[in-house]
Amino acid sequence: MEIDWKNYDPGEFYDEMISSPGNPRLASKSVAGYLQRLSAKQIGRRQNAADLSIAEMGVTFTVYSEGENIDRTWPFDIIPRIIPQKEWSHIEKGLTQRMTALNMFIHDLYNDQNIIKDGIVPRELIESSKSFLPQCIGVSPRYNVWAHICGSDLVRDGDGTVYVLEDNLRVPSGVSYMIENRTITKRVFPELFSKHRIQPVDDYPSHLFDMLASLSPRTIDHPEIVVMTPGIYNSAYFEHSYLAQQMGTELVEGGDLIVDDDDCVYMKTIDGLQRVDVIYRRVNDEFIDPEVFQEDSVLGVPGLMRAWRAGNVALANAPGAGVADDKVVYTYVPDIIKYYLDEDPIIPNVPSYRCEDKEHREYVLANLEKLVVKPANESGGYGMLVGPHSTAAERTKFAKLIKKSPRNYIAQPTLSLSTAPTICGQHVEPRHLDLRPFILQSDRTYVTAGGLTRVALRKGSLVVNSSQGGGSKDTWIVDMGEK
Amino acid sequence: MLSRVAERLYWTARYLERAENTARLVKVFSSLMLDLPNGVGINWRQLVDISGAPDLFDKNYRTCGERNVIKFMLFDPDNPGSLFSSLSSARENVRTSRDLVPSEGWEHVNELYLFAKKKVDRKTLIKDRYEFLSEIIMRCQQITGLLAGTMSNGDAYQFVRMGRNLERADMTTRQIDVGSAIIIAAGVEQERLENRLWTYVLKSLSAHQMYRQSVRRRVSPDHVLTFLLQDMNFPRTIAHTLGEVLSCFEKGLSHNDEPMRAVWRLQRLIADANVAQLHNEGLHEFIEQLQTELGSLHGLVASTWFTLERDKTA
């Protein structure tokens, strides 16, 4: 497989690397040229080296299949996805703006509810949201920040515009793969790193640590920070242990923690009980405290909400933060930004139809084959209808679902997601992708340089989730020396 | 260090040691069945009794022949003490404490599990049993050696050592029980058998050579018992394993006084045992008493460092 960009045709789609057959984009030019000079053998060898490193490093994710858990290795494509620094700076500003507004929004919802009183967001919408937790009303977390760690999914449409597709404010995952992808690329293409000014990504764990430490309710030199995982059977367990290891914190499960009569959280160690200040919890809201939410949850800690409300422990993200990543709430984000910051959104939303609205609903039902329909409260690409790829039976099923609970669905036009060259067997072919940058917010905001690029490895597929046949690429933010 | 993590390391070591010793137990018993003359009263049922789970066996099997017993001891997934169950439990425990165990440790345990899984068939049960068991023993020892050679001697390793030695003590008592059971069943024949029988027991613990060097006399029941119970130097004797457990407790673990007192009690029990008398009568009861005491020592380890019941009562 030798690469000749003249034979690479992204067709109608916006390609991240090649603008038309034979013509690489400016930021990708030297990498494209370098790849073209490699022999078929050399390319095969580098892909093998990458696969080997992944196996050696034990980079895995877990999938449930036929009742058994399989640790699958992470599918990785060696050709990096390149974004010029100038474009990235713009996106970074947009993400900071968005997170700031969303955190103000969440805080407002659980306190004064001005945005509802001012008629910007309807009360029923919030109160009917599964992720709105009445137990959080009246709480003021430090800095009034609720969503400390966010992964926003960005997509690029046919004309090159970048949109926010969704915000993940609950327990977004993928950041460890972003870091590991870079480690692998450095092993596979060391020579490219000396030639390019590529922004580093491996400082994420230390930023995460500092952000978490800043939330500590006790002002002590070494607050006790822990990462809380649902356990080995969770699909992101690798990431949980990776982050704990990188930050040098304990990786705990619910059973390791108790809330004592003083409403403080302690972890059980061989030296006895030890006070915990900050919990980076990777357990969903409904499971964190069986006293308050799911009674039968064994993943959580009885009394955790009590301790959090008393201000004796910080939870990141705060419970209830998920109310702002409800897909219907998403459609209001441009208004939310305007309301709190009096600014226009720097990165636009994908135009969306709310099925609850009668006119919108009628349009959606009449045009199902053109639209993507999403449930308000699912993640991981589950429960979606991709109109152009659907069967008549699936469309009938979704029409029923929408009519039954319109509040729970939104629809968006099918975007022609951008593509990037990807090694598929013996060829390089365009594959669709998205980008998930990670944003940290406490008293300041940090945005990763790039993020996790996810690729739909199946030809023509638009679904990039790892649980559904997606892979990933290293993402480079390259400084071209422009201002 | 988190209590849960300490507990997993402790059980990893226990299960590995249990797998190895189950292999030893089955190996020696299989040889005895072949070598002892007919009619001395040795039968497969004794192995089930010694394994400590006769009720479970009776629930799931109708007859007590060789095939059933071997299946129960080696591969039965419903028997939590079977060799295969021990290996899969060891694997599950390492899998969930991978950050504290050297990565080769996880790889070897995983490979060993896959090896055993592949061998679950009739052929292994009957024909290739000896090779299979020898391989299991060797690979378990490899892993034990790997952990000893590559883990820092901090708290984490103390829990590994603790688990290994407690399990070893328990399994040595079971090996002695094999001897005692057969002697009782043999009745008047016993004198003729004694020498051969106890040589097997020693060999199954890889102790024959060391016994010879240390005792320098023919194999006789009271000398073997004295050696297996009281010798301080051979790594599988009760006295030695208890010394190891005690030294784990002393290595910087907090709140160790209760568990230490339990070890001292056991050490007194061993030291005060009248071995010459025991081999004539009461050996089985003495072994049972030891096993009970070992069980309560485990209970103290668990309540002190794993479940933290200590904190609630304090």
JSON list of C-alpha atoms in Angstrom, two decimals, chain B residues 119-216:
[
{"chain": "B", "resi": 119, "resn": "LYS", "atom": "CA", "xyz": [-6.94, -28.71, 29.57]},
{"chain": "B", "resi": 120, "resn": "VAL", "atom": "CA", "xyz": [-10.39, -29.33, 30.97]},
{"chain": "B", "resi": 121, "resn": "ASP", "atom": "CA", "xyz": [-11.16, -32.64, 29.31]},
{"chain": "B", "resi": 122, "resn": "ARG", "atom": "CA", "xyz": [-11.35, -36.35, 29.94]},
{"chain": "B", "resi": 123, "resn": "LYS", "atom": "CA", "xyz": [-7.88, -37.03, 28.72]},
{"chain": "B", "resi": 124, "resn": "THR", "atom": "CA", "xyz": [-6.37, -34.74, 31.31]},
{"chain": "B", "resi": 125, "resn": "LEU", "atom": "CA", "xyz": [-8.51, -36.26, 34.02]},
{"chain": "B", "resi": 126, "resn": "ILE", "atom": "CA", "xyz": [-7.23, -39.76, 33.42]},
{"chain": "B", "resi": 127, "resn": "LYS", "atom": "CA", "xyz": [-4.22, -40.04, 31.19]},
{"chain": "B", "resi": 128, "resn": "ASP", "atom": "CA", "xyz": [-2.26, -36.80, 31.35]},
{"chain": "B", "resi": 129, "resn": "ARG", "atom": "CA", "xyz": [-3.00, -36.08, 34.96]},
{"chain": "B", "resi": 130, "resn": "TYR", "atom": "CA", "xyz": [0.56, -36.37, 36.20]},
{"chain": "B", "resi": 131, "resn": "GLU", "atom": "CA", "xyz": [2.04, -34.03, 33.56]},
{"chain": "B", "resi": 132, "resn": "PHE", "atom": "CA", "xyz": [-0.76, -31.56, 34.00]},
{"chain": "B", "resi": 133, "resn": "LEU", "atom": "CA", "xyz": [-0.40, -31.38, 37.77]},
{"chain": "B", "resi": 134, "resn": "SER", "atom": "CA", "xyz": [3.38, -31.10, 37.56]},
{"chain": "B", "resi": 135, "resn": "GLU", "atom": "CA", "xyz": [3.06, -28.22, 35.13]},
{"chain": "B", "resi": 136, "resn": "ILE", "atom": "CA", "xyz": [0.56, -26.43, 37.37]},
{"chain": "B", "resi": 137, "resn": "ILE", "atom": "CA", "xyz": [2.84, -26.79, 40.39]},
{"chain": "B", "resi": 138, "resn": "MET", "atom": "CA", "xyz": [5.84, -25.50, 38.46]},
{"chain": "B", "resi": 139, "resn": "ARG", "atom": "CA", "xyz": [4.01, -22.52, 37.03]},
{"chain": "B", "resi": 140, "resn": "CYS", "atom": "CA", "xyz": [2.53, -21.52, 40.37]},
{"chain": "B", "resi": 141, "resn": "GLN", "atom": "CA", "xyz": [6.02, -21.58, 41.84]},
{"chain": "B", "resi": 142, "resn": "GLN", "atom": "CA", "xyz": [7.24, -19.44, 38.98]},
{"chain": "B", "resi": 143, "resn": "ILE", "atom": "CA", "xyz": [4.66, -16.80, 39.80]},
{"chain": "B", "resi": 144, "resn": "THR", "atom": "CA", "xyz": [5.44, -16.95, 43.51]},
{"chain": "B", "resi": 145, "resn": "GLY", "atom": "CA", "xyz": [9.11, -16.47, 42.62]},
{"chain": "B", "resi": 146, "resn": "LEU", "atom": "CA", "xyz": [8.32, -13.64, 40.24]},
{"chain": "B", "resi": 147, "resn": "LEU", "atom": "CA", "xyz": [6.40, -11.73, 42.89]},
{"chain": "B", "resi": 148, "resn": "ALA", "atom": "CA", "xyz": [9.12, -12.36, 45.47]},
{"chain": "B", "resi": 149, "resn": "GLY", "atom": "CA", "xyz": [11.75, -11.14, 43.04]},
{"chain": "B", "resi": 150, "resn": "THR", "atom": "CA", "xyz": [10.01, -8.09, 41.65]},
{"chain": "B", "resi": 151, "resn": "MET", "atom": "CA", "xyz": [7.72, -6.60, 44.30]},
{"chain": "B", "resi": 152, "resn": "SER", "atom": "CA", "xyz": [8.98, -4.02, 46.76]},
{"chain": "B", "resi": 153, "resn": "ASN", "atom": "CA", "xyz": [8.80, -5.30, 50.30]},
{"chain": "B", "resi": 154, "resn": "GLY", "atom": "CA", "xyz": [6.23, -2.72, 51.37]},
{"chain": "B", "resi": 155, "resn": "ASP", "atom": "CA", "xyz": [2.71, -3.23, 52.70]},
{"chain": "B", "resi": 156, "resn": "ALA", "atom": "CA", "xyz": [1.45, -4.66, 49.43]},
{"chain": "B", "resi": 157, "resn": "TYR", "atom": "CA", "xyz": [3.96, -7.47, 49.45]},
{"chain": "B", "resi": 158, "resn": "GLN", "atom": "CA", "xyz": [3.34, -8.25, 53.12]},
{"chain": "B", "resi": 159, "resn": "PHE", "atom": "CA", "xyz": [-0.25, -9.09, 52.24]},
{"chain": "B", "resi": 160, "resn": "VAL", "atom": "CA", "xyz": [0.91, -11.36, 49.44]},
{"chain": "B", "resi": 161, "resn": "ARG", "atom": "CA", "xyz": [3.29, -13.18, 51.82]},
{"chain": "B", "resi": 162, "resn": "MET", "atom": "CA", "xyz": [0.65, -13.38, 54.51]},
{"chain": "B", "resi": 163, "resn": "GLY", "atom": "CA", "xyz": [-1.88, -14.99, 52.16]},
{"chain": "B", "resi": 164, "resn": "ARG", "atom": "CA", "xyz": [0.65, -17.41, 50.76]},
{"chain": "B", "resi": 165, "resn": "ASN", "atom": "CA", "xyz": [1.86, -18.63, 54.14]},
{"chain": "B", "resi": 166, "resn": "LEU", "atom": "CA", "xyz": [-1.54, -18.92, 55.78]},
{"chain": "B", "resi": 167, "resn": "GLU", "atom": "CA", "xyz": [-2.76, -20.98, 52.85]},
{"chain": "B", "resi": 168, "resn": "ARG", "atom": "CA", "xyz": [0.39, -23.06, 52.91]},
{"chain": "B", "resi": 169, "resn": "ALA", "atom": "CA", "xyz": [-0.06, -23.82, 56.61]},
{"chain": "B", "resi": 170, "resn": "ASP", "atom": "CA", "xyz": [-3.64, -24.87, 56.00]},
{"chain": "B", "resi": 171, "resn": "MET", "atom": "CA", "xyz": [-2.69, -27.12, 53.09]},
{"chain": "B", "resi": 172, "resn": "THR", "atom": "CA", "xyz": [0.15, -28.75, 55.00]},
{"chain": "B", "resi": 173, "resn": "THR", "atom": "CA", "xyz": [-2.35, -29.72, 57.67]},
{"chain": "B", "resi": 174, "resn": "ARG", "atom": "CA", "xyz": [-4.43, -31.35, 54.94]},
{"chain": "B", "resi": 175, "resn": "GLN", "atom": "CA", "xyz": [-1.48, -33.30, 53.61]},
{"chain": "B", "resi": 176, "resn": "ILE", "atom": "CA", "xyz": [-0.84, -34.61, 57.12]},
{"chain": "B", "resi": 177, "resn": "ASP", "atom": "CA", "xyz": [-4.50, -35.50, 57.26]},
{"chain": "B", "resi": 178, "resn": "VAL", "atom": "CA", "xyz": [-4.08, -37.73, 54.20]},
{"chain": "B", "resi": 179, "resn": "GLY", "atom": "CA", "xyz": [-1.56, -39.76, 56.19]},
{"chain": "B", "resi": 180, "resn": "SER", "atom": "CA", "xyz": [-3.73, -39.86, 59.25]},
{"chain": "B", "resi": 181, "resn": "ALA", "atom": "CA", "xyz": [-6.84, -40.94, 57.32]},
{"chain": "B", "resi": 182, "resn": "ILE", "atom": "CA", "xyz": [-5.11, -43.81, 55.60]},
{"chain": "B", "resi": 183, "resn": "ILE", "atom": "CA", "xyz": [-3.44, -45.01, 58.77]},
{"chain": "B", "resi": 184, "resn": "ILE", "atom": "CA", "xyz": [-6.78, -45.14, 60.54]},
{"chain": "B", "resi": 185, "resn": "ALA", "atom": "CA", "xyz": [-8.40, -47.00, 57.65]},
{"chain": "B", "resi": 186, "resn": "ALA", "atom": "CA", "xyz": [-5.53, -49.44, 57.37]},
{"chain": "B", "resi": 187, "resn": "GLY", "atom": "CA", "xyz": [-6.02, -50.78, 60.92]},
{"chain": "B", "resi": 188, "resn": "VAL", "atom": "CA", "xyz": [-3.76, -53.74, 61.63]},
{"chain": "B", "resi": 189, "resn": "GLU", "atom": "CA", "xyz": [-1.95, -53.31, 58.32]},
{"chain": "B", "resi": 190, "resn": "GLN", "atom": "CA", "xyz": [-0.63, -49.91, 59.25]},
{"chain": "B", "resi": 191, "resn": "GLU", "atom": "CA", "xyz": [2.87, -50.79, 60.34]},
{"chain": "B", "resi": 192, "resn": "ARG", "atom": "CA", "xyz": [3.61, -52.37, 57.00]},
{"chain": "B", "resi": 193, "resn": "LEU", "atom": "CA", "xyz": [2.44, -49.20, 55.22]},
{"chain": "B", "resi": 194, "resn": "GLU", "atom": "CA", "xyz": [3.75, -46.48, 57.41]},
{"chain": "B", "resi": 195, "resn": "ASN", "atom": "CA", "xyz": [7.10, -45.96, 55.84]},
{"chain": "B", "resi": 196, "resn": "ARG", "atom": "CA", "xyz": [5.79, -45.79, 52.30]},
{"chain": "B", "resi": 197, "resn": "LEU", "atom": "CA", "xyz": [2.83, -43.66, 53.21]},
{"chain": "B", "resi": 198, "resn": "TRP", "atom": "CA", "xyz": [4.75, -40.94, 55.01]},
{"chain": "B", "resi": 199, "resn": "THR", "atom": "CA", "xyz": [7.39, -40.89, 52.31]},
{"chain": "B", "resi": 200, "resn": "TYR", "atom": "CA", "xyz": [4.60, -39.99, 49.89]},
{"chain": "B", "resi": 201, "resn": "VAL", "atom": "CA", "xyz": [3.34, -37.26, 52.15]},
{"chain": "B", "resi": 202, "resn": "LEU", "atom": "CA", "xyz": [6.84, -35.80, 52.37]},
{"chain": "B", "resi": 203, "resn": "LYS", "atom": "CA", "xyz": [7.31, -36.02, 48.63]},
{"chain": "B", "resi": 204, "resn": "SER", "atom": "CA", "xyz": [4.02, -34.35, 47.93]},
{"chain": "B", "resi": 205, "resn": "LEU", "atom": "CA", "xyz": [5.31, -31.36, 49.91]},
{"chain": "B", "resi": 206, "resn": "SER", "atom": "CA", "xyz": [8.67, -31.56, 48.12]},
{"chain": "B", "resi": 207, "resn": "ALA", "atom": "CA", "xyz": [10.00, -32.18, 51.61]},
{"chain": "B", "resi": 208, "resn": "HIS", "atom": "CA", "xyz": [11.55, -35.61, 51.30]},
{"chain": "B", "resi": 209, "resn": "GLN", "atom": "CA", "xyz": [15.07, -34.52, 50.51]},
{"chain": "B", "resi": 210, "resn": "MET", "atom": "CA", "xyz": [15.10, -31.77, 53.12]},
{"chain": "B", "resi": 211, "resn": "TYR", "atom": "CA", "xyz": [13.68, -34.17, 55.67]},
{"chain": "B", "resi": 212, "resn": "ARG", "atom": "CA", "xyz": [16.48, -36.61, 54.97]},
{"chain": "B", "resi": 213, "resn": "GLN", "atom": "CA", "xyz": [19.13, -33.94, 55.36]},
{"chain": "B", "resi": 214, "resn": "SER", "atom": "CA", "xyz": [17.63, -32.52, 58.48]},
{"chain": "B", "resi": 215, "resn": "VAL", "atom": "CA", "xyz": [16.35, -35.61, 60.34]},
{"chain": "B", "resi": 216, "resn": "ARG", "atom": "CA", "xyz": [18.92, -38.15, 59.12]}
]
